[in-house]
XYZ file of N, CA, C and O in Angstrom:
800
model
N 0.924 -1.294 -0.083
C 0.013 -0.024 -0.300
C 1.162 1.171 0.085
O 1.797 1.338 0.710
N 0.661 2.043 -0.861
C 1.431 3.134 -0.952
C 0.936 4.466 0.118
O -0.495 4.503 0.403
N 1.436 5.146 0.158
C 1.115 6.335 1.397
C 0.316 7.397 0.675
O 0.730 7.896 -0.472
N -0.646 7.642 0.907
C -1.627 8.805 0.406
C -2.067 9.885 0.804
O -1.997 9.868 2.271
N -1.859 11.205 0.085
C -1.964 12.519 1.089
C -3.347 12.540 1.331
O -4.141 11.869 0.693
N -3.768 13.698 1.878
C -5.103 14.189 2.227
C -5.610 14.541 1.090
O -6.798 13.852 0.755
N -5.262 14.953 0.266
C -5.745 15.344 -1.237
C -6.078 14.223 -2.028
O -6.891 13.978 -2.474
N -5.175 13.396 -1.917
C -5.157 11.961 -2.959
C -6.836 11.342 -2.164
O -7.228 10.881 -2.999
N -6.784 11.125 -0.882
C -8.095 10.415 -0.072
C -9.192 11.176 -0.886
O -9.973 10.429 -0.690
N -9.162 12.480 -0.804
C -10.159 13.430 -1.041
C -10.842 13.033 -2.575
O -11.977 13.014 -2.771
N -9.951 13.265 -3.311
C -10.081 13.039 -4.568
C -10.576 11.745 -4.857
O -11.270 11.437 -5.481
N -9.957 10.505 -4.231
C -10.383 9.474 -4.346
C -11.925 9.067 -4.368
O -12.941 8.466 -4.597
N -12.471 9.777 -2.674
C -13.731 9.690 -2.473
C -14.857 10.646 -2.917
O -15.802 10.145 -3.034
N -14.200 11.864 -3.223
C -15.157 12.878 -4.063
C -14.913 12.975 -5.251
O -16.386 13.389 -5.791
N -13.936 12.538 -5.699
C -14.154 12.707 -7.284
C -13.199 14.077 -7.760
O -12.970 14.984 -6.815
N -13.253 14.426 -9.053
C -12.492 15.795 -9.721
C -13.709 16.671 -9.709
O -14.667 16.329 -9.852
N -13.448 17.927 -9.740
C -14.284 18.816 -9.922
C -14.948 18.472 -11.425
O -14.676 18.220 -12.167
N -16.219 19.226 -11.238
C -17.218 18.790 -12.589
C -16.800 19.983 -13.341
O -16.356 21.299 -13.111
N -17.041 19.998 -14.903
C -16.924 20.698 -15.753
C -17.919 21.007 -16.619
O -18.815 20.270 -16.857
N -17.983 22.049 -17.478
C -18.827 22.203 -18.527
C -18.399 23.221 -19.569
O -17.788 24.179 -19.324
N -18.816 23.278 -20.643
C -18.463 23.939 -21.787
C -19.246 25.270 -22.002
O -19.063 26.053 -22.709
N -20.328 25.202 -21.175
C -21.336 26.329 -21.497
C -20.595 27.361 -20.268
O -19.890 27.196 -19.266
N -21.559 28.568 -20.384
C -21.031 29.767 -19.551
C -22.491 30.661 -19.496
O -23.568 30.378 -19.313
N -22.191 31.796 -18.686
C -23.123 32.591 -18.327
C -24.021 32.772 -19.635
O -25.274 33.167 -19.313
N -23.513 33.262 -20.639
C -24.485 33.958 -21.793
C -25.460 32.629 -22.253
O -26.235 32.981 -22.937
N -24.923 31.710 -21.969
C -25.996 30.222 -22.049
C -27.348 30.413 -21.239
O -28.119 29.804 -21.757
N -27.281 30.782 -20.334
C -28.310 31.086 -19.560
C -28.957 32.366 -19.115
O -29.528 32.714 -17.911
N -28.071 33.522 -19.757
C -28.964 34.896 -19.599
C -30.161 35.017 -19.294
O -30.735 35.924 -18.601
N -30.954 34.532 -20.144
C -32.507 34.408 -19.983
C -33.048 34.605 -18.710
O -34.335 35.013 -18.379
N -32.311 34.058 -17.270
C -32.728 33.825 -16.152
C -32.601 34.914 -15.549
O -32.920 35.260 -14.124
N -31.786 36.018 -16.059
C -31.804 37.210 -15.778
C -31.253 37.536 -14.385
O -30.111 36.801 -13.663
N -31.889 38.465 -13.456
C -31.396 38.742 -12.083
C -31.445 37.605 -10.916
O -30.626 37.402 -10.108
N -32.149 36.606 -11.533
C -31.892 35.125 -10.547
C -30.570 34.844 -10.455
O -30.199 34.065 -9.399
N -30.178 34.349 -12.011
C -29.057 33.893 -12.239
C -27.824 34.548 -11.366
O -26.962 33.903 -10.475
N -27.899 36.085 -11.610
C -26.709 36.799 -10.920
C -27.066 36.337 -9.340
O -25.805 36.298 -8.814
N -28.173 36.726 -8.809
C -28.133 36.589 -7.732
C -27.682 35.060 -6.761
O -26.998 34.841 -5.757
N -28.114 33.803 -7.669
C -27.294 32.675 -7.202
C -26.304 32.636 -7.139
O -25.658 31.885 -6.081
N -25.326 32.969 -8.269
C -24.064 32.968 -8.127
C -23.314 33.840 -7.016
O -22.324 33.487 -6.274
N -24.020 34.914 -6.758
C -23.359 35.694 -5.460
C -23.573 35.201 -4.210
O -22.563 35.214 -3.386
N -25.088 34.265 -4.169
C -24.862 33.935 -2.875
C -24.371 32.702 -2.580
O -23.542 32.318 -1.848
N -24.266 31.758 -3.559
C -23.202 30.707 -3.418
C -21.718 30.968 -3.408
O -20.980 30.282 -2.584
N -21.260 31.998 -3.827
C -19.831 32.613 -3.718
C -19.710 32.778 -2.347
O -18.641 32.537 -1.836
N -20.545 33.939 -1.783
C -20.367 34.286 -0.524
C -20.670 33.439 0.542
O -19.581 33.268 1.590
N -21.372 32.299 0.264
C -21.469 31.233 1.264
C -20.467 30.417 1.328
O -19.777 29.795 2.425
N -19.711 30.113 0.111
C -18.767 28.895 -0.025
C -17.250 29.931 0.691
O -16.545 29.281 1.676
N -17.077 31.212 0.454
C -15.766 31.911 0.646
C -16.103 32.123 2.143
O -14.891 32.482 2.669
N -16.906 32.546 2.861
C -16.943 33.161 4.073
C -17.497 31.897 4.942
O -17.948 32.170 6.282
N -18.025 30.664 4.507
C -18.084 29.409 5.198
C -19.509 29.576 5.799
O -19.563 29.515 7.173
N -20.448 30.166 5.205
C -21.938 30.342 5.772
C -22.581 29.190 5.635
O -22.887 28.455 4.583
N -23.050 28.622 6.829
C -23.721 27.289 7.060
C -25.187 27.255 6.372
O -25.833 28.469 6.349
N -25.662 26.256 6.073
C -27.013 26.276 5.654
C -27.614 26.456 4.290
O -28.688 27.076 4.228
N -26.732 26.682 3.321
C -27.013 27.657 1.993
C -27.443 26.293 1.182
O -26.613 25.426 0.839
N -28.529 26.150 0.750
C -29.015 25.233 -0.308
C -29.806 25.826 -1.465
O -30.835 26.518 -1.193
N -29.335 25.589 -2.741
C -30.277 26.153 -3.796
C -30.916 25.146 -4.513
O -30.505 23.867 -4.450
N -32.115 25.033 -4.752
C -32.984 24.206 -5.420
C -33.106 24.599 -6.942
O -33.716 25.583 -7.220
N -32.822 23.964 -7.858
C -32.726 24.206 -9.478
C -34.331 23.211 -9.774
O -33.670 21.858 -9.621
N -35.290 23.377 -10.108
C -36.267 22.491 -10.586
C -37.073 22.825 -11.710
O -37.167 23.737 -12.098
N -37.511 21.827 -12.436
C -38.065 22.165 -13.522
C -38.073 20.718 -14.297
O -37.821 19.462 -13.937
N -38.522 20.644 -15.473
C -38.962 19.546 -16.396
C -37.403 19.250 -17.001
O -36.378 19.594 -16.843
N -37.350 17.517 -17.226
C -36.410 16.860 -17.634
C -35.889 17.479 -18.957
O -36.872 17.833 -19.842
N -34.739 17.865 -19.088
C -34.237 18.324 -20.418
C -34.229 19.853 -20.243
O -33.859 20.661 -21.639
N -34.498 20.492 -19.190
C -34.621 22.119 -19.505
C -33.125 22.534 -18.983
O -32.952 23.565 -19.077
N -32.350 21.593 -18.821
C -30.964 22.440 -18.470
C -30.370 22.322 -17.018
O -29.402 23.430 -16.735
N -31.064 21.921 -15.989
C -31.003 22.239 -14.551
C -29.343 21.749 -14.191
O -28.838 22.716 -13.437
N -29.120 20.671 -14.777
C -27.436 20.048 -14.484
C -26.476 20.978 -15.169
O -25.520 21.414 -14.179
N -26.717 21.580 -15.896
C -25.737 22.345 -16.812
C -25.751 23.600 -16.117
O -24.375 24.280 -15.769
N -26.768 24.092 -15.694
C -27.054 25.391 -15.155
C -26.729 25.333 -13.614
O -25.465 26.432 -13.320
N -26.456 24.187 -12.969
C -25.449 24.097 -11.672
C -24.351 24.187 -11.929
O -23.265 24.862 -11.367
N -23.639 23.582 -12.834
C -22.596 23.789 -13.258
C -21.845 25.086 -13.766
O -20.887 25.347 -13.288
N -22.635 25.535 -14.406
C -22.398 26.735 -14.908
C -22.455 27.867 -13.573
O -21.357 28.840 -13.438
N -23.229 27.943 -12.639
C -23.294 28.689 -11.364
C -21.991 28.385 -10.665
O -21.298 29.347 -10.009
N -21.594 27.425 -10.436
C -20.276 26.745 -9.837
C -19.039 27.414 -10.464
O -18.125 27.870 -9.827
N -18.920 27.326 -11.736
C -18.029 27.892 -12.899
C -18.094 29.360 -12.805
O -16.628 29.785 -12.556
N -19.140 30.016 -12.663
C -18.996 31.524 -12.944
C -18.931 32.200 -11.342
O -18.092 33.288 -11.291
N -19.068 31.149 -10.404
C -18.788 31.605 -8.678
C -17.291 31.585 -8.750
O -16.514 31.731 -7.662
N -16.406 30.952 -9.794
C -14.864 30.822 -9.406
C -14.832 29.569 -7.963
O -13.670 29.894 -7.733
N -15.696 28.490 -8.414
C -15.362 27.595 -7.361
C -15.423 26.253 -8.072
O -15.520 25.961 -8.991
N -14.637 25.395 -7.268
C -15.039 23.766 -7.479
C -16.202 23.342 -7.376
O -16.588 23.358 -6.163
N -16.603 22.604 -8.466
C -17.911 22.331 -8.018
C -17.734 20.314 -8.040
O -17.202 20.120 -9.060
N -18.467 19.957 -6.933
C -18.398 18.516 -7.150
C -19.542 17.406 -7.230
O -20.546 18.154 -6.514
N -19.986 16.916 -8.287
C -21.213 15.992 -8.582
C -21.139 14.835 -7.475
O -20.487 14.086 -7.732
N -22.188 14.773 -6.839
C -21.770 13.801 -5.617
C -22.854 12.547 -5.872
O -24.136 12.917 -6.288
N -22.293 11.427 -5.591
C -22.806 10.228 -5.702
C -24.169 9.948 -6.805
O -25.109 9.239 -6.269
N -23.422 10.190 -7.957
C -24.572 9.951 -8.960
C -24.135 8.348 -9.516
O -23.131 7.806 -9.407
N -25.208 7.715 -9.569
C -25.366 6.037 -10.290
C -23.907 5.833 -10.981
O -23.190 5.014 -10.903
N -23.989 6.772 -12.098
C -23.133 6.692 -13.329
C -21.488 6.696 -12.791
O -20.662 6.204 -13.373
N -21.513 7.652 -11.662
C -20.219 7.696 -11.395
C -19.418 6.523 -10.519
O -18.361 6.293 -10.493
N -20.444 5.712 -9.986
C -20.001 4.556 -9.213
C -20.135 3.105 -9.912
O -20.096 2.183 -9.757
N -20.431 3.517 -11.332
C -20.619 2.331 -12.147
C -21.847 1.245 -12.276
O -22.073 0.415 -12.470
N -22.949 2.144 -11.548
C -24.202 1.163 -11.087
C -25.229 1.987 -11.730
O -24.923 2.865 -12.766
N -26.640 1.676 -11.577
C -27.338 2.055 -12.384
C -28.823 2.485 -11.224
O -28.457 2.275 -10.212
N -29.539 3.218 -11.545
C -30.945 3.516 -10.810
C -31.384 2.379 -10.396
O -31.867 1.697 -11.349
N -31.977 2.148 -9.138
C -32.644 1.063 -8.810
C -33.996 1.164 -9.546
O -34.733 2.059 -10.125
N -34.736 -0.135 -9.316
C -35.957 -0.579 -10.057
C -35.986 -1.826 -10.731
O -35.440 -2.465 -10.035
N -36.680 -1.769 -11.849
C -37.059 -3.475 -12.465
C -36.400 -3.356 -13.901
O -36.783 -2.348 -14.516
N -36.288 -4.468 -14.216
C -35.912 -4.619 -15.548
C -36.550 -5.528 -16.048
O -36.813 -6.750 -15.315
N -36.919 -5.968 -17.263
C -37.936 -7.097 -18.047
C -37.174 -7.689 -19.132
O -36.831 -6.962 -19.883
N -36.795 -8.637 -19.193
C -36.251 -9.690 -19.956
C -36.970 -10.668 -20.294
O -37.833 -11.107 -19.977
N -36.602 -11.452 -21.457
C -36.683 -12.864 -21.751
C -36.936 -13.636 -20.371
O -37.883 -14.749 -20.634
N -35.936 -13.198 -19.100
C -35.862 -14.214 -18.392
C -37.104 -13.653 -17.313
O -37.358 -14.455 -16.187
N -37.824 -12.776 -17.523
C -38.950 -12.314 -16.425
C -38.296 -10.959 -15.782
O -37.591 -10.350 -16.439
N -38.796 -10.712 -14.835
C -38.685 -9.426 -14.244
C -37.266 -9.705 -13.141
O -37.453 -10.500 -12.299
N -36.610 -8.622 -13.027
C -35.451 -9.037 -12.149
C -35.359 -7.372 -11.256
O -35.674 -6.274 -11.809
N -34.859 -7.450 -9.981
C -35.076 -6.210 -9.173
C -33.654 -5.472 -9.190
O -32.530 -6.453 -9.056
N -33.174 -4.609 -9.491
C -31.736 -3.953 -9.615
C -31.094 -3.652 -8.269
O -30.275 -3.474 -7.766
N -32.280 -3.488 -7.499
C -31.765 -2.533 -6.007
C -33.237 -2.170 -5.663
O -34.223 -1.930 -6.149
N -33.225 -1.485 -4.270
C -33.967 -1.022 -3.606
C -34.070 0.779 -3.754
O -32.897 1.139 -4.030
N -35.132 1.800 -3.583
C -34.982 2.726 -3.880
C -34.540 3.594 -2.209
O -33.762 4.266 -2.372
N -34.839 2.598 -1.444
C -34.292 2.725 -0.243
C -32.725 2.651 -0.178
O -32.135 3.891 0.627
N -32.189 1.615 -0.314
C -30.850 1.527 -0.590
C -30.412 2.891 -1.769
O -29.116 3.217 -1.013
N -30.753 3.202 -2.384
C -30.038 4.228 -3.369
C -30.167 5.349 -2.635
O -29.231 6.301 -2.237
N -31.558 5.634 -1.970
C -31.465 7.022 -0.816
C -30.313 6.801 0.092
O -29.678 8.017 0.173
N -30.331 5.988 0.954
C -29.110 5.686 1.831
C -27.683 5.892 1.267
O -27.002 6.667 1.973
N -27.292 5.407 0.179
C -26.487 5.426 -0.287
C -25.992 6.976 -0.922
O -24.844 7.488 -0.563
N -26.928 7.380 -1.665
C -26.698 9.007 -2.119
C -26.443 10.132 -0.753
O -25.706 10.804 -0.918
N -27.359 9.532 0.057
C -27.229 10.754 1.065
C -26.229 10.694 2.029
O -25.545 11.400 2.694
N -25.732 9.092 2.086
C -24.503 9.195 3.052
C -23.385 9.639 2.070
O -22.166 10.117 2.425
N -23.177 9.543 0.750
C -22.404 10.239 -0.365
C -22.220 11.890 0.106
O -21.242 12.494 0.245
N -23.118 12.305 0.133
C -23.456 13.625 0.427
C -22.748 14.370 1.785
O -21.935 14.833 2.000
N -23.037 13.378 2.898
C -22.604 13.706 4.175
C -20.979 13.303 4.024
O -20.073 14.186 4.920
N -20.516 12.621 3.324
C -19.267 12.053 3.541
C -18.505 13.392 2.905
O -17.285 13.899 3.063
N -18.894 13.662 1.606
C -18.296 15.000 0.858
C -18.387 16.411 1.842
O -17.315 17.205 1.620
N -19.790 16.361 2.296
C -19.425 17.472 3.240
C -18.277 17.524 4.363
O -17.679 18.924 4.499
N -18.391 16.472 5.042
C -17.343 16.282 5.927
C -15.668 16.411 5.427
O -15.026 17.080 5.639
N -15.401 15.680 4.070
C -14.275 16.072 3.559
C -14.062 17.412 2.667
O -12.445 17.653 3.129
N -14.863 17.950 2.568
C -14.610 19.404 1.930
C -15.049 20.589 2.900
O -14.908 21.602 2.511
N -15.311 20.199 4.237
C -15.824 20.922 4.806
C -15.111 22.551 5.365
O -15.443 23.592 5.738
N -13.275 22.243 5.342
C -12.654 23.351 5.126
C -11.695 23.826 4.159
O -11.112 24.358 4.091
N -12.951 23.407 2.786
C -12.408 24.092 1.291
C -13.026 25.059 1.042
O -14.199 24.898 0.656
N -12.434 26.215 1.395
C -13.571 27.680 1.060
C -13.810 27.783 -0.797
O -14.608 28.698 -1.133
N -13.347 26.732 -1.229
C -13.351 26.942 -2.841
C -14.433 25.886 -3.444
O -14.272 25.829 -4.446
N -15.159 25.184 -2.512
C -15.592 24.150 -2.825
C -17.557 24.338 -2.773
O -17.757 25.160 -1.831
N -18.108 23.592 -3.813
C -19.580 23.602 -3.385
C -20.065 22.431 -4.279
O -19.298 21.786 -4.902
N -20.815 21.727 -3.410
C -21.553 20.409 -3.797
C -22.729 20.566 -4.989
O -23.813 21.336 -4.549
N -23.076 19.605 -5.573
C -24.061 19.314 -6.710
C -24.609 17.889 -6.566
O -24.038 17.117 -6.171
N -26.102 17.708 -6.110
C -26.608 16.598 -6.221
C -27.728 16.355 -7.040
O -28.742 17.161 -7.033
N -27.595 15.836 -8.116
C -28.494 15.999 -9.363
C -29.576 15.089 -9.076
O -29.299 13.831 -8.374
N -30.552 15.022 -9.523
C -31.666 13.907 -9.222
C -32.029 14.112 -7.715
O -31.912 12.702 -7.011
N -32.495 14.885 -6.636
C -32.654 14.990 -5.543
C -33.518 13.839 -5.403
O -33.899 13.602 -4.103
N -34.545 13.659 -6.040
C -35.500 12.624 -5.988
C -35.192 11.499 -5.374
O -35.399 10.565 -5.111
N -33.572 11.142 -5.764
C -33.327 9.938 -5.257
C -32.904 9.802 -3.787
O -32.780 8.593 -3.258
N -33.291 10.861 -3.133
C -33.211 10.987 -1.503
C -34.414 10.417 -0.997
O -34.559 10.151 -0.055
N -35.511 10.119 -2.194
C -36.715 9.533 -1.592
C -36.794 8.023 -1.538
O -35.664 7.386 -2.505
N -37.303 7.418 -0.303
C -37.110 5.859 -0.322
C -37.891 5.184 -1.300
O -37.418 3.991 -1.480
N -38.954 6.047 -2.299
C -39.548 5.100 -3.177
C -39.500 5.848 -4.500
O -40.229 5.768 -5.164
N -38.242 6.428 -4.688
C -38.378 7.380 -6.018
C -39.406 8.107 -6.255
O -39.369 9.288 -5.362
N -39.973 8.071 -7.432
C -40.661 9.376 -7.905
C -42.275 8.813 -7.285
O -43.053 9.300 -7.955
N -42.507 7.972 -6.595
C -43.595 7.419 -6.011
C -44.278 8.254 -5.449
O -43.912 9.230 -4.502
N -45.520 8.851 -5.663
C -46.154 9.982 -5.345
C -47.025 9.778 -3.926
O -47.427 11.014 -3.239
N -46.751 8.542 -3.368
C -47.621 8.620 -1.948
C -46.681 8.871 -0.724
O -45.320 9.018 -1.116
N -47.062 9.123 0.470
C -46.442 9.622 1.443
C -45.292 8.848 1.842
O -44.303 9.125 2.377
N -45.340 7.455 1.464
C -44.321 6.372 1.885
C -43.265 6.869 0.885
O -42.293 5.757 1.282
N -43.393 7.846 -0.013
C -42.082 7.704 -0.733
C -41.138 8.781 -0.135
O -39.982 8.798 -0.575
N -41.450 9.424 1.112
C -40.476 10.613 1.574
C -39.480 10.079 2.154
O -39.107 8.814 1.899
N -38.400 10.744 2.311
C -37.139 10.262 2.972
C -37.424 9.334 4.287
O -38.306 9.725 4.970
N -36.226 8.745 4.468
C -36.316 7.902 5.378
C -36.604 8.234 6.929
O -36.680 8.120 7.675
N -35.582 9.587 6.771
C -35.571 10.410 7.891
C -35.590 11.776 7.593
O -34.575 12.426 7.277
N -36.492 12.410 8.057
C -36.741 14.101 7.846
C -35.892 14.802 8.710
O -35.501 15.907 8.119
N -35.632 14.330 9.753
C -34.744 14.855 10.934
C -33.385 14.840 10.224
O -32.912 15.838 10.268
N -32.984 13.907 9.864
C -31.781 14.020 9.442
C -31.195 14.874 8.063
O -30.075 15.440 8.048
N -32.633 14.910 6.786
C -32.019 15.573 6.080
C -32.226 17.088 6.709
O -31.395 17.635 6.138
N -33.385 17.413 7.380
C -33.417 18.580 7.819
C -31.947 19.178 8.648
O -31.416 20.262 8.219
N -31.346 18.261 9.546
C -30.436 18.783 10.225
C -29.142 19.005 9.397
O -28.492 19.991 9.400
N -29.283 18.185 8.153
C -28.079 18.264 7.210
C -28.193 19.363 6.505
O -27.266 20.334 6.445
N -29.315 20.031 6.161
C -29.549 21.077 5.243
C -29.522 22.320 6.149
O -29.265 23.366 5.779
N -29.507 22.349 7.382
C -29.354 23.489 8.543
C -27.809 23.848 8.669
O -27.274 24.740 8.921
N -27.159 22.551 8.683
C -25.708 22.571 9.285
C -24.476 22.379 8.160
O -23.060 22.671 8.613
N -24.850 22.044 7.147
C -23.994 21.739 6.200
C -22.921 22.966 6.110
O -23.394 24.261 5.684
N -21.459 22.917 5.718
C -20.558 23.962 5.982
C -20.251 24.398 4.595
O -19.855 25.452 4.214
N -20.347 23.365 3.255
C -20.440 23.676 2.077
C -21.720 23.924 1.280
O -22.921 23.401 1.696
N -21.883 24.975 0.541
C -23.166 25.363 -0.078
C -23.247 23.909 -0.847
O -22.839 23.549 -1.588
N -24.649 23.919 -1.259
C -25.364 22.627 -2.020
C -26.371 23.090 -2.843
O -27.178 23.881 -2.785
N -26.049 22.368 -4.153
C -27.113 22.735 -5.469
C -27.748 21.724 -5.581
O -27.036 20.518 -6.228
N -29.100 21.354 -5.497
C -29.980 20.195 -5.866
C -30.910 20.617 -7.023
O -31.166 21.570 -7.488
N -30.738 19.576 -8.120
C -31.582 19.574 -9.189
C -32.537 18.471 -8.860
O -32.337 17.728 -8.519
N -33.844 18.607 -9.434
C -34.904 17.866 -9.240
C -36.163 18.295 -10.280
O -36.129 19.662 -10.791
N -36.801 16.995 -10.305
C -37.692 17.279 -11.399
C -39.451 17.660 -10.550
O -40.338 18.329 -10.896
N -39.180 16.921 -9.244
C -40.515 17.002 -8.425
C -40.169 17.286 -6.988
O -40.314 16.412 -6.326
N -39.875 18.128 -6.671
C -39.397 18.643 -5.055
C -40.831 18.538 -4.523
O -40.431 18.475 -3.167
N -41.983 18.821 -5.119
C -43.383 19.033 -4.365
C -43.474 17.386 -3.467
O -44.271 17.229 -2.800
N -42.722 16.352 -3.949
C -42.807 15.004 -3.535
C -42.126 14.964 -1.930
O -42.246 13.865 -1.244
N -41.286 15.995 -1.517
C -40.465 15.907 -0.434
C -41.689 16.545 0.711
O -42.531 17.619 0.243
N -41.713 16.262 2.044
C -42.148 17.013 2.864
C -41.901 18.479 2.810
O -40.892 18.953 2.552
N -42.829 19.146 3.340
C -42.800 20.597 3.535
C -41.325 20.991 4.483
O -40.782 21.850 4.004
N -41.386 20.429 5.160
C -40.334 20.761 6.241
C -39.142 20.480 5.536
O -37.961 21.566 5.882
N -38.645 19.796 4.462
C -37.694 19.707 3.689
C -37.588 20.894 2.760
O -36.619 21.371 2.455
N -38.672 20.922 1.964
C -38.562 22.150 0.961
C -38.323 23.416 1.531
O -37.594 24.397 1.141
N -38.783 23.739 2.853
C -38.459 24.811 3.417
C -37.116 25.213 3.676
O -36.719 26.172 3.990
N -36.201 24.256 3.765
C -34.565 24.378 4.196
C -34.300 25.074 2.853
O -32.872 25.568 3.188
N -34.459 25.009 1.760
C -33.781 25.885 0.615
C -33.663 27.310 0.625
O -34.654 27.951 1.090
N -32.555 27.676 0.551
C -32.290 29.177 0.745
C -32.819 29.875 -0.324
O -33.728 31.208 -0.057
N -33.035 29.241 -1.781
C -33.223 30.003 -2.726
C -33.601 28.660 -3.641
O -33.074 27.911 -4.010
N -34.924 28.768 -4.572
C -35.442 28.166 -5.512
C -35.418 28.727 -6.952
O -36.111 29.908 -6.748
N -35.061 28.100 -7.496
C -35.437 28.578 -9.162
C -35.986 27.431 -9.923
O -35.420 26.267 -10.121
N -37.115 28.017 -10.579
C -37.679 26.992 -11.827
C -37.139 27.267 -13.077
O -37.034 28.133 -13.605
N -36.549 26.033 -13.506
C -35.695 26.383 -14.754
C -36.510 25.320 -15.729
O -36.656 24.204 -16.009
N -37.024 26.465 -16.513
C -38.179 25.854 -17.808
C -37.195 25.582 -19.034
O -36.004 26.096 -19.270
N -37.771 25.104 -20.051
C -37.151 24.959 -21.249
C -37.001 26.568 -21.980
O -37.992 26.990 -21.827
N -35.628 26.593 -22.352
C -35.395 27.971 -22.669
C -36.163 28.310 -24.071
O -36.898 27.197 -24.905
N -36.704 29.871 -24.473
C -37.291 29.826 -25.382
C -36.911 29.931 -26.607
O -35.379 29.811 -26.547
């Protein structure tokens, strides 16, 4: 086993900063809201203001993920995309149908726990890094039954999520299609929310 530096360990567990070819001009139609979010994220990161959480919600394909990357880029920060299934070589849980029948790939509860634990770990590893911001794409993965609209689809622990969103030392940008599926106590923890529709 070779000796690893703290930076090597952090890189192995959190990954490389995310990048994008897009820039501010690609989302200029969002106007003052975009300027506000960039300033909010930059100030929260550089001054270590806890509990700053941004929500970008809207239809699939509206550009939320790329917008999150642009916000981090324009703020001059290193943005880390946390716990995505494809980052770990996995797939979203659910069912597949083949000639052999239906097979279960995993439970939504397992996926919820996995992504939340990775978010907690990244917050801990990057807590003292004033140049970092975290992004969690597909916030619905924190629901224990995915996009199920029933009450039982909520997070496994609203207390844990609420506590996290109040105490997180690094700003978070969450992207989602259906934030209304979360309990109001969770939705009220967002510092700022922006609906991202399809560009005109």
